[in-house]
mmCIF file of C-alpha atoms and ligand atoms in Angstrom:
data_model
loop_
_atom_site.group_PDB
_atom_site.id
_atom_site.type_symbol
_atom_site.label_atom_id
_atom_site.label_comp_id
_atom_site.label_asym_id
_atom_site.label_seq_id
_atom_site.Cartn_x
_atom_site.Cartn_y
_atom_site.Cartn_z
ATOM 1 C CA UNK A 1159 3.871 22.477 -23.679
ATOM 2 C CA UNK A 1160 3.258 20.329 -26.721
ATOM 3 C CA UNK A 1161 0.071 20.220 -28.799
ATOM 4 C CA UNK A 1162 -0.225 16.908 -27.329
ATOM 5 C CA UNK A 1163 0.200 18.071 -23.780
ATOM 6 C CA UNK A 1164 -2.525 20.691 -24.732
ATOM 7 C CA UNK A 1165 -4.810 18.768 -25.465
ATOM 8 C CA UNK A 1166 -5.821 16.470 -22.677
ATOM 9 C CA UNK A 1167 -9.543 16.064 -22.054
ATOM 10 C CA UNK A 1168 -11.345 15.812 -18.127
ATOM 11 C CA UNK A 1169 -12.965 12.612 -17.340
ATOM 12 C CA UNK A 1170 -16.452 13.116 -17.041
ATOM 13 C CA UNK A 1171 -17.128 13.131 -13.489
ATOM 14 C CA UNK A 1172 -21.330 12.417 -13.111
ATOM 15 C CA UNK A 1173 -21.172 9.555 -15.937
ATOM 16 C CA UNK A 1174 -17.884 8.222 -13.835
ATOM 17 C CA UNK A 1175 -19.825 8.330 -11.044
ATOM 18 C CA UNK A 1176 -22.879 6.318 -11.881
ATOM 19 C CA UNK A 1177 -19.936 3.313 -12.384
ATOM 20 C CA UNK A 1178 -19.129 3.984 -9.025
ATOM 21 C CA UNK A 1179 -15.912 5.786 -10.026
ATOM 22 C CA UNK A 1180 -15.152 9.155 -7.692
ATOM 23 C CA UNK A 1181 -12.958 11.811 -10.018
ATOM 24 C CA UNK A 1182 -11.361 14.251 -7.909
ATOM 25 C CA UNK A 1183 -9.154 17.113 -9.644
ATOM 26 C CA UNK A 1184 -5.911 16.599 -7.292
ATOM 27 C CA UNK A 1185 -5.043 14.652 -4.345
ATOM 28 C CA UNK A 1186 -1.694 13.922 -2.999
ATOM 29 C CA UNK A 1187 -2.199 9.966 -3.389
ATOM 30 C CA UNK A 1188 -5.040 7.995 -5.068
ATOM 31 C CA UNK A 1189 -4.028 5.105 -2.957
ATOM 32 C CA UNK A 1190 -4.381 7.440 0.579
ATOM 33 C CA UNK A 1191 -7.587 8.879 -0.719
ATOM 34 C CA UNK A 1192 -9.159 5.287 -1.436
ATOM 35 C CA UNK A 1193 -7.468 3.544 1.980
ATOM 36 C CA UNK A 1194 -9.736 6.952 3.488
ATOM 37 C CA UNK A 1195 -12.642 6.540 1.576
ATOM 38 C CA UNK A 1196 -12.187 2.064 2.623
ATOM 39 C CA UNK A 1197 -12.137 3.466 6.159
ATOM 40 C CA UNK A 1198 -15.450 5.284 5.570
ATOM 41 C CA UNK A 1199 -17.100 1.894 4.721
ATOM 42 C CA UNK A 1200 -16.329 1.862 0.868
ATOM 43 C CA UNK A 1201 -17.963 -0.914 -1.142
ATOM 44 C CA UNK A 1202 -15.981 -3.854 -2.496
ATOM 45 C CA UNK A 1203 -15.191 -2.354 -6.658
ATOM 46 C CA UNK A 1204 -15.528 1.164 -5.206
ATOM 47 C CA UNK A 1205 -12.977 3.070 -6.951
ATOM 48 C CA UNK A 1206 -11.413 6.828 -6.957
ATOM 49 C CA UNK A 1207 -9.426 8.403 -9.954
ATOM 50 C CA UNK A 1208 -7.441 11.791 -9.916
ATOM 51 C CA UNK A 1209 -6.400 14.250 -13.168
ATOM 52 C CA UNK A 1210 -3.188 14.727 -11.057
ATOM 53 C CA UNK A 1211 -1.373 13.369 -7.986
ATOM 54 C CA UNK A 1212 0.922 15.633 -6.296
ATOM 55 C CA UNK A 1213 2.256 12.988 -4.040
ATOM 56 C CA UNK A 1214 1.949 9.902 -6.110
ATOM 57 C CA UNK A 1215 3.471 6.409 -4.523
ATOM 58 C CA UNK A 1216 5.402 3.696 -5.700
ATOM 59 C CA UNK A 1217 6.525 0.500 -5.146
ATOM 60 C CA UNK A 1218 9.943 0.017 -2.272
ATOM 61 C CA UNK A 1219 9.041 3.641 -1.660
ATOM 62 C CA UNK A 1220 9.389 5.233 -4.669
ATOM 63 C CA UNK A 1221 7.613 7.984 -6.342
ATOM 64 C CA UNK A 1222 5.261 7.865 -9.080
ATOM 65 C CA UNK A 1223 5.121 11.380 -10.931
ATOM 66 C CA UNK A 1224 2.790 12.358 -13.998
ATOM 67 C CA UNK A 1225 1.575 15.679 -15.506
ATOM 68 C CA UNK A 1226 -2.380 16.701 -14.630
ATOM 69 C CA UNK A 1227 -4.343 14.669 -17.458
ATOM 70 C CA UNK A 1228 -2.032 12.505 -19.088
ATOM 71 C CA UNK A 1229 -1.795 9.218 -16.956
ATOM 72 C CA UNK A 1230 -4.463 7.389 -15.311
ATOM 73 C CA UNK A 1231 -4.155 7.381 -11.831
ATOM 74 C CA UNK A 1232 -6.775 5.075 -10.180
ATOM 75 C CA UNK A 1233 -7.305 3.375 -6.816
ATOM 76 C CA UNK A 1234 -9.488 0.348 -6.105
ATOM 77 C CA UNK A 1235 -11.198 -0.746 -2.871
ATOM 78 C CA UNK A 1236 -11.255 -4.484 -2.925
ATOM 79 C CA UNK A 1237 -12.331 -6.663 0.570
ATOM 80 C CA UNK A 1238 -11.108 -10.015 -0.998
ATOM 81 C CA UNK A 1239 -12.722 -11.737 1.916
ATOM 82 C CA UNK A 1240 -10.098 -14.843 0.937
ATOM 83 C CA UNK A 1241 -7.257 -16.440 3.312
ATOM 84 C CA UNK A 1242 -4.276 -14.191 3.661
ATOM 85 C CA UNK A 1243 -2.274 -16.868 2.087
ATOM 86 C CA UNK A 1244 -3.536 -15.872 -1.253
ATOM 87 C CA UNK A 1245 -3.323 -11.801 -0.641
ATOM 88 C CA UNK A 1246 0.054 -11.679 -2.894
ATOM 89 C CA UNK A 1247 -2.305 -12.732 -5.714
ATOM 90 C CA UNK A 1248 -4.476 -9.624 -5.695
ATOM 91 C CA UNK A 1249 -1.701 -7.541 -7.209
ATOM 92 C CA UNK A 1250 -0.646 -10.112 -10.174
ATOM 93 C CA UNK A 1251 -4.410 -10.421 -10.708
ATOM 94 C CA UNK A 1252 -4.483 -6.267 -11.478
ATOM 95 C CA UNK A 1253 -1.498 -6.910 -14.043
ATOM 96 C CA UNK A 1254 -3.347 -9.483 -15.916
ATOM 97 C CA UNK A 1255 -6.431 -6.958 -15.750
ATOM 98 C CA UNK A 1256 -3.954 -3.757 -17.058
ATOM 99 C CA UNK A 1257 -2.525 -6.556 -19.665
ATOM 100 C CA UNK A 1258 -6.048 -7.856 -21.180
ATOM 101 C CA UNK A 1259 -7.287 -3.899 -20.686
ATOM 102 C CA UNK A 1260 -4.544 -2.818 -23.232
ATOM 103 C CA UNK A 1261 -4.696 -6.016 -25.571
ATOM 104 C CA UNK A 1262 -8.214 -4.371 -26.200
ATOM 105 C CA UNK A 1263 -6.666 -1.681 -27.349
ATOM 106 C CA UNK A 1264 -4.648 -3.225 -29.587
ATOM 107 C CA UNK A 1265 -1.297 -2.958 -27.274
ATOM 108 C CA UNK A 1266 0.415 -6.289 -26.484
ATOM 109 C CA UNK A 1267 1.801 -5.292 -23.209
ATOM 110 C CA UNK A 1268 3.767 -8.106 -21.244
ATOM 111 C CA UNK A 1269 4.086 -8.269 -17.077
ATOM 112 C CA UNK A 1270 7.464 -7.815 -15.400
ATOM 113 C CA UNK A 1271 6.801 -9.633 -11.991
ATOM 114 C CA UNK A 1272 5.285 -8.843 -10.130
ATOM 115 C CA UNK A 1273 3.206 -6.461 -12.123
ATOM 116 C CA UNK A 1274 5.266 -3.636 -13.818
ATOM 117 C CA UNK A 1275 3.801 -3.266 -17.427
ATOM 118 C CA UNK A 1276 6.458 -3.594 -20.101
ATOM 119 C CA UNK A 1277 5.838 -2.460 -23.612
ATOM 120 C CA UNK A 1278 7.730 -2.955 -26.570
ATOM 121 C CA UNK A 1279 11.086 -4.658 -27.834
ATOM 122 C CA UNK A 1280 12.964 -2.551 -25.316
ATOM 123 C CA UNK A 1281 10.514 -3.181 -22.436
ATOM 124 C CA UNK A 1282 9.674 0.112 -21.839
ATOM 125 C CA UNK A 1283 7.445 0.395 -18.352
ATOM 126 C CA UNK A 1284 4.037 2.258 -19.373
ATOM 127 C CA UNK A 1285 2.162 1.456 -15.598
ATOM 128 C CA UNK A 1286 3.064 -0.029 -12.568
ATOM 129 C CA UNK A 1287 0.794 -1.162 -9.586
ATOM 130 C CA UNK A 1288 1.185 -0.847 -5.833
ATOM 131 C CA UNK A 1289 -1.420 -2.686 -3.453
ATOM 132 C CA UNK A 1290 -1.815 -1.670 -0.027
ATOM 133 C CA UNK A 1291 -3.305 -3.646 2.326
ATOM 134 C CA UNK A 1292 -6.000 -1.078 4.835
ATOM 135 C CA UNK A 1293 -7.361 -1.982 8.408
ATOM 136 C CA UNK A 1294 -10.998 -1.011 8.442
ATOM 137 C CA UNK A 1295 -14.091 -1.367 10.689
ATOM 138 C CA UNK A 1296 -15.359 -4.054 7.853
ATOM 139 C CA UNK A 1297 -12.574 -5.985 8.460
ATOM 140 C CA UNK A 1298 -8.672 -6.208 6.467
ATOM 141 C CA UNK A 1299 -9.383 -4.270 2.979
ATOM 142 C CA UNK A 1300 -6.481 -3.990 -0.036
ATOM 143 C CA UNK A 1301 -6.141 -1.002 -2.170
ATOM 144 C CA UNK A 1302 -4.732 -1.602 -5.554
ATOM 145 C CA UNK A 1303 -3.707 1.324 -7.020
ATOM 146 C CA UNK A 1304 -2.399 1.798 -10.757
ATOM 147 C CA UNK A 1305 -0.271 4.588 -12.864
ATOM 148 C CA UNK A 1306 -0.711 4.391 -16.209
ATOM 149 C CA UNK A 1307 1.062 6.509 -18.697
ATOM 150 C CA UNK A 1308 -1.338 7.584 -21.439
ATOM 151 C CA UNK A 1309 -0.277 10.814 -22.992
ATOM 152 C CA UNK A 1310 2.928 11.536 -21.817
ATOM 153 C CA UNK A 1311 5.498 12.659 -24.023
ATOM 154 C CA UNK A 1312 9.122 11.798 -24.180
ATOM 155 C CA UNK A 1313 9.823 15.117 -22.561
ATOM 156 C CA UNK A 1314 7.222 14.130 -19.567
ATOM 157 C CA UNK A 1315 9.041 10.779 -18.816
ATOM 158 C CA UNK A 1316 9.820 10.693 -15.446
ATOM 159 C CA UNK A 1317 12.844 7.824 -16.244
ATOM 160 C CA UNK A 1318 14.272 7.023 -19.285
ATOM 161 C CA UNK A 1319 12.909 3.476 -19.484
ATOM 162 C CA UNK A 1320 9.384 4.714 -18.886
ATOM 163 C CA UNK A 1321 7.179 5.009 -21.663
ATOM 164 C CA UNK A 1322 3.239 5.971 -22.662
ATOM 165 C CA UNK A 1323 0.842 4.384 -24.981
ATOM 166 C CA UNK A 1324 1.149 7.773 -27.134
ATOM 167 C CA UNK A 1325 4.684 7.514 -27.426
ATOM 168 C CA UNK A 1326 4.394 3.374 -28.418
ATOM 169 C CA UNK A 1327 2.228 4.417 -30.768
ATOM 170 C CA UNK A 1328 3.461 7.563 -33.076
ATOM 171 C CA UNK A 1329 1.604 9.424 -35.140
ATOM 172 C CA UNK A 1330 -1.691 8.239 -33.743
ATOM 173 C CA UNK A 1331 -3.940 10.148 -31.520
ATOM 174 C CA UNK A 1332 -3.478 9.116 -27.800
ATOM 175 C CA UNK A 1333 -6.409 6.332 -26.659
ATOM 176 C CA UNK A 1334 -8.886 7.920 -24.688
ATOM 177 C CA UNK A 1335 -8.334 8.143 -21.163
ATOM 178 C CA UNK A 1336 -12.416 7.243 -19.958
ATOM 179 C CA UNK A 1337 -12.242 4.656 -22.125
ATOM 180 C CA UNK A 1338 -9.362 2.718 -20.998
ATOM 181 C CA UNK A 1339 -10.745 3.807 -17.495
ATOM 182 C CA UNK A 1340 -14.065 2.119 -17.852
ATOM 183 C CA UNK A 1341 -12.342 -1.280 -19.519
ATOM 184 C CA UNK A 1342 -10.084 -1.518 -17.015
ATOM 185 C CA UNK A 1343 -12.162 -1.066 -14.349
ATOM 186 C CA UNK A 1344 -14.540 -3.693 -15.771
ATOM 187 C CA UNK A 1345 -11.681 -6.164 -15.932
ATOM 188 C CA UNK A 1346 -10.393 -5.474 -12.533
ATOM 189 C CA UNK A 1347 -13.843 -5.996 -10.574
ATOM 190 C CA UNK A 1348 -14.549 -9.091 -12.954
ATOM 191 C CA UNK A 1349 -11.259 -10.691 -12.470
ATOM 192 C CA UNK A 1350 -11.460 -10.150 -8.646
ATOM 193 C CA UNK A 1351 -14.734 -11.522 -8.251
ATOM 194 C CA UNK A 1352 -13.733 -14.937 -10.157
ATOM 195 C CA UNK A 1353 -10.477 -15.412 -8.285
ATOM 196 C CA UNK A 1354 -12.260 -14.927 -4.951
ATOM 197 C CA UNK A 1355 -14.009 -18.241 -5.794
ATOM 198 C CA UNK A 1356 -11.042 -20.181 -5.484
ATOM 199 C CA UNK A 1357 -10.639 -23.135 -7.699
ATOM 200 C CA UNK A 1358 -10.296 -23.142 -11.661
ATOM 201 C CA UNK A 1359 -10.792 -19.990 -11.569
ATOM 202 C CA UNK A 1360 -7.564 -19.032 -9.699
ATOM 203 C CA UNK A 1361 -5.811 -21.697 -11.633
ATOM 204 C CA UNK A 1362 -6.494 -20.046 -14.896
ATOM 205 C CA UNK A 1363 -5.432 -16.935 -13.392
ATOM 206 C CA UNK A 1364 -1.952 -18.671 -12.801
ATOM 207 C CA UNK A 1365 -2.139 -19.625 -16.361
ATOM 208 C CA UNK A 1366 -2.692 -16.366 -17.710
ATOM 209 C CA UNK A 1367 -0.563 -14.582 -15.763
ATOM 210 C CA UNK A 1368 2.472 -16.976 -16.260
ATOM 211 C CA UNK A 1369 1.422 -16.430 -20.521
ATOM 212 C CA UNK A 1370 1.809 -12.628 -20.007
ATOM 213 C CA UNK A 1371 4.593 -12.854 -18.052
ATOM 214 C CA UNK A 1372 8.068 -11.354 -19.812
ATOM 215 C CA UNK A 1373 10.199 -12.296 -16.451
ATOM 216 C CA UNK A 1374 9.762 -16.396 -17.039
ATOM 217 C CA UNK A 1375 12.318 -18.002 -19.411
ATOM 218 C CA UNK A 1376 14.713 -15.049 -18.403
ATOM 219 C CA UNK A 1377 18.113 -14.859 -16.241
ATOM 220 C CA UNK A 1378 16.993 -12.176 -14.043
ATOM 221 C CA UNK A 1379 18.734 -10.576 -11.068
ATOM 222 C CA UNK A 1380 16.091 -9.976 -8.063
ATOM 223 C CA UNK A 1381 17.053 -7.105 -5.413
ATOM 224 C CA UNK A 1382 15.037 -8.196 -1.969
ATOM 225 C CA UNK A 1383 14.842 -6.811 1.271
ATOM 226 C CA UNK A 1384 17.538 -6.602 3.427
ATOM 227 C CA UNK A 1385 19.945 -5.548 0.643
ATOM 228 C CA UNK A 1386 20.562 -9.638 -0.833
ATOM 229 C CA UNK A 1387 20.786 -10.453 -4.325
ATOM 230 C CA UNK A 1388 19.754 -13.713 -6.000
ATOM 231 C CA UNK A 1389 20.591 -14.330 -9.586
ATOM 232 C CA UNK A 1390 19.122 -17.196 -11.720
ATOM 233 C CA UNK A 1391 16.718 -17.953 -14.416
ATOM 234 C CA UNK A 1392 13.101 -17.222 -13.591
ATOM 235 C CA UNK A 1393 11.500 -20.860 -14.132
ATOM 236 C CA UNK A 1394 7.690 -20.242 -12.607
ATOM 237 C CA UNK A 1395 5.688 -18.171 -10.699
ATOM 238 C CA UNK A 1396 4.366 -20.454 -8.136
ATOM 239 C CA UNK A 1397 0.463 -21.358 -6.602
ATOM 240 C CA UNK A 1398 1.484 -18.710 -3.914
ATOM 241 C CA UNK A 1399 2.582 -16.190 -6.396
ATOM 242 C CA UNK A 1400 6.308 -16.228 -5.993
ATOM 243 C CA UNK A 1401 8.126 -16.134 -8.714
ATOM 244 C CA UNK A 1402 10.588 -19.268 -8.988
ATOM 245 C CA UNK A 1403 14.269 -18.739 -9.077
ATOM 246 C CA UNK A 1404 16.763 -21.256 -10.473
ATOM 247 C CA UNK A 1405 20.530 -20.836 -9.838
ATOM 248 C CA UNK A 1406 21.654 -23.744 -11.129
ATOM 249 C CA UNK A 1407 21.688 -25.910 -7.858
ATOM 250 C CA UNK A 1408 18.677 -24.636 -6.112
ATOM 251 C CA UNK A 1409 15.053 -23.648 -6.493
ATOM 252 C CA UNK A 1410 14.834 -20.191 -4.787
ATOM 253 C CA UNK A 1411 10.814 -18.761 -4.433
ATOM 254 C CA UNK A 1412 11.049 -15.196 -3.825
ATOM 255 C CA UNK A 1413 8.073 -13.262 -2.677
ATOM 256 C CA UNK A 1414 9.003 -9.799 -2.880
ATOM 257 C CA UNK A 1415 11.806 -8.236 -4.535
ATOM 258 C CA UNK A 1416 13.273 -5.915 -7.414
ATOM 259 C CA UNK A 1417 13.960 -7.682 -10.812
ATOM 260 C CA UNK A 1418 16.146 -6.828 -13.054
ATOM 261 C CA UNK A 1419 15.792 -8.627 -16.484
ATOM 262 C CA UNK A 1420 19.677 -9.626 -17.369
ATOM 263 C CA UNK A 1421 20.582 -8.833 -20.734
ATOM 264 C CA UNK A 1422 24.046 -9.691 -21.946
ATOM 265 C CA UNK A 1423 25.885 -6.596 -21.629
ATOM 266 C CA UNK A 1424 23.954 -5.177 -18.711
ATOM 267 C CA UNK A 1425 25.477 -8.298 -16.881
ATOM 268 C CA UNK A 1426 29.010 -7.932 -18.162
ATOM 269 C CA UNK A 1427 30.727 -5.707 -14.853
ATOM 270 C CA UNK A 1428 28.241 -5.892 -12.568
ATOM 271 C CA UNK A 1429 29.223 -7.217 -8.804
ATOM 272 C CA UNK A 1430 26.192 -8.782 -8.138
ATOM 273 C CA UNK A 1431 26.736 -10.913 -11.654
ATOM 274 C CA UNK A 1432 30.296 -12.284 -10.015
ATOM 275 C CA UNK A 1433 27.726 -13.825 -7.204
ATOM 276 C CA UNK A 1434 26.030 -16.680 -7.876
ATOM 277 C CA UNK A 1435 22.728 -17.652 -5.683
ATOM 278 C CA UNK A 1436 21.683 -15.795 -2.718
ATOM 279 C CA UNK A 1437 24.113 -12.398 -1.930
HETATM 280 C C1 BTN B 2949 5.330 1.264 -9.061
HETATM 281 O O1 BTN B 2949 5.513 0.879 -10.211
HETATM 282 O O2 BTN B 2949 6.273 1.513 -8.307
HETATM 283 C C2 BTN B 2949 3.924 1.420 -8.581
HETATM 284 C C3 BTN B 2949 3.325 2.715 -9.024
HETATM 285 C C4 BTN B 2949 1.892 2.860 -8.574
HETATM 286 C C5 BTN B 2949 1.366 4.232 -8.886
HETATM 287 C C6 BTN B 2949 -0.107 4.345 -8.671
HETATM 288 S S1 BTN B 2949 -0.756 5.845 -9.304
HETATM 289 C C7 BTN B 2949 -2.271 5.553 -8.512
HETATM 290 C C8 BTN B 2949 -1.969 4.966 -7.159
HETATM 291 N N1 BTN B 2949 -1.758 5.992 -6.173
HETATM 292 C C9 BTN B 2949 -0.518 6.017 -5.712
HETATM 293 O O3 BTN B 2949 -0.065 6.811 -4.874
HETATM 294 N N2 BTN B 2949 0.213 5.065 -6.320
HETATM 295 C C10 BTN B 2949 -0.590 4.281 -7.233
#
């Protein structure tokens, strides 16, 4: 273990808890332990945080792995109380909360869509989100959950292309792990109680999320269910939340899917660059 490793402070559970934030040492899944906790009758904002996830989840059924102490791994109980027609908002919403959470803290992050957290020239991801949605007795409930690497260090990486905000920043102490809690936390319930209005409110959302965005602009390769391709430039993210695809003859929405940002020589080779459109 590194110095760095060794020192990783607890959250402070009782001063967590008067925010309404539960810290529990381990639990297999933040995202199970909040989707229990929703069941129970949860408040909307209600939140639950763990120093270490033994069976952390991510998106398309992935894992999501961190050492005790040196990610934040955080689950939100929102009841959105909206049309599900706007559900596939809730989870760009938390990426433009992670975003403005770390521009705080003086890191420009930028949003892979749908919300993987990008930092750097290389576009290294430093936090990813999953949302789940939860049947409960008070009625359809999501639970946004988020990994974000803090301390990690190159050795802790679970992927190469991973990163953590002590790694992005060298030299300098990690930032403090209650802190960023408590911002982003703040953001999240603020951000989810404007949107829920409806409005200008989710229009500026659209706004800011297409602004933090790094997938627009780009020729991007998107992996969807049901093993098809589509390959295009991304041109919008539309009022539903799909991002646009154009392939040069169409207009493709896509509302879930894998993207792969194309860079030159990642594209040179690959089969799915000798399809064009829809695989
Ligand atoms: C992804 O990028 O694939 C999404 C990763 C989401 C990980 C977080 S960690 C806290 C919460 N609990 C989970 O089991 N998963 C999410």
């Amino acid at each position: 273990m590194t110095d760095d490793a060794a020192q990783r402070p607890f959250l402070d559970v009782p001063r967590l808890a008067a925010h309404r934030i539960e810290v529990v040492a381990e639990t297999g899944s933040t995202n199970a332990l909040a989707a229990e906790r929703a069941r129970e009758g949860a408040p909307d904002g209600a939140v639950v945080v763990a120093e270490h996830q033994t069976a952390g989840r991510g998106r398309l059924d992935r894992r999501w792995e961190a050492p005790a102490g040196a990610a934040l791994t955080l689950s939100v109980v929102l009841r959105p109380d909206v049309p599900p027609a706007r559900w596939p908002w809730l989870p760009l919403l938390a990426g433009v909360a992670v975003v403005e959470t770390l521009a705080e803290h003086g890191f420009a992050a930028r949003l892979k869509w749908p919300n993987d957290v990008l930092l750097g020239a290389e576009e290294r991801k430093v936090a990813g989100l999953l949302v789940e949605r939860v049947e409960t007795p008070g009625g359809p409930t999501a639970v946004v959950g988020i990994g974000l690497n803090v301390s990690l260090t190159a050795d802790e990486l679970p992927v190469p292309t991973a990163t953590s905000l002590a790694l992005a920043r060298p030299g300098e102490p990690a930032p403090d792990r209650e802190a960023l809690l408590l911002a982003l936390v703040a953001r999240l319930r603020t951000r989810h109680a404007s949107w829920r209005v409806g409005g200008a409110a989710a229009d500026a959302l659209r706004q800011e999320y297409r602004e933090a965005c790094a997938t627009l602009g780009r020729p991007v390769r998107v992996e969807m269910p049901g093993d098809r391709t589509l390959q295009g430039t991304a041109v919008d993210v539309d009022a539903d939340g799909r991002l646009v695809l154009d392939d040069g003859l169409t207009r493709h929405p896509v509302g879930a899917g894998d993207v792969v940002h194309v860079r030159a020589a990642d594209d040179a080779g690959s089969p799915a660059a000798q399809r064009p459109g829809v695989g």
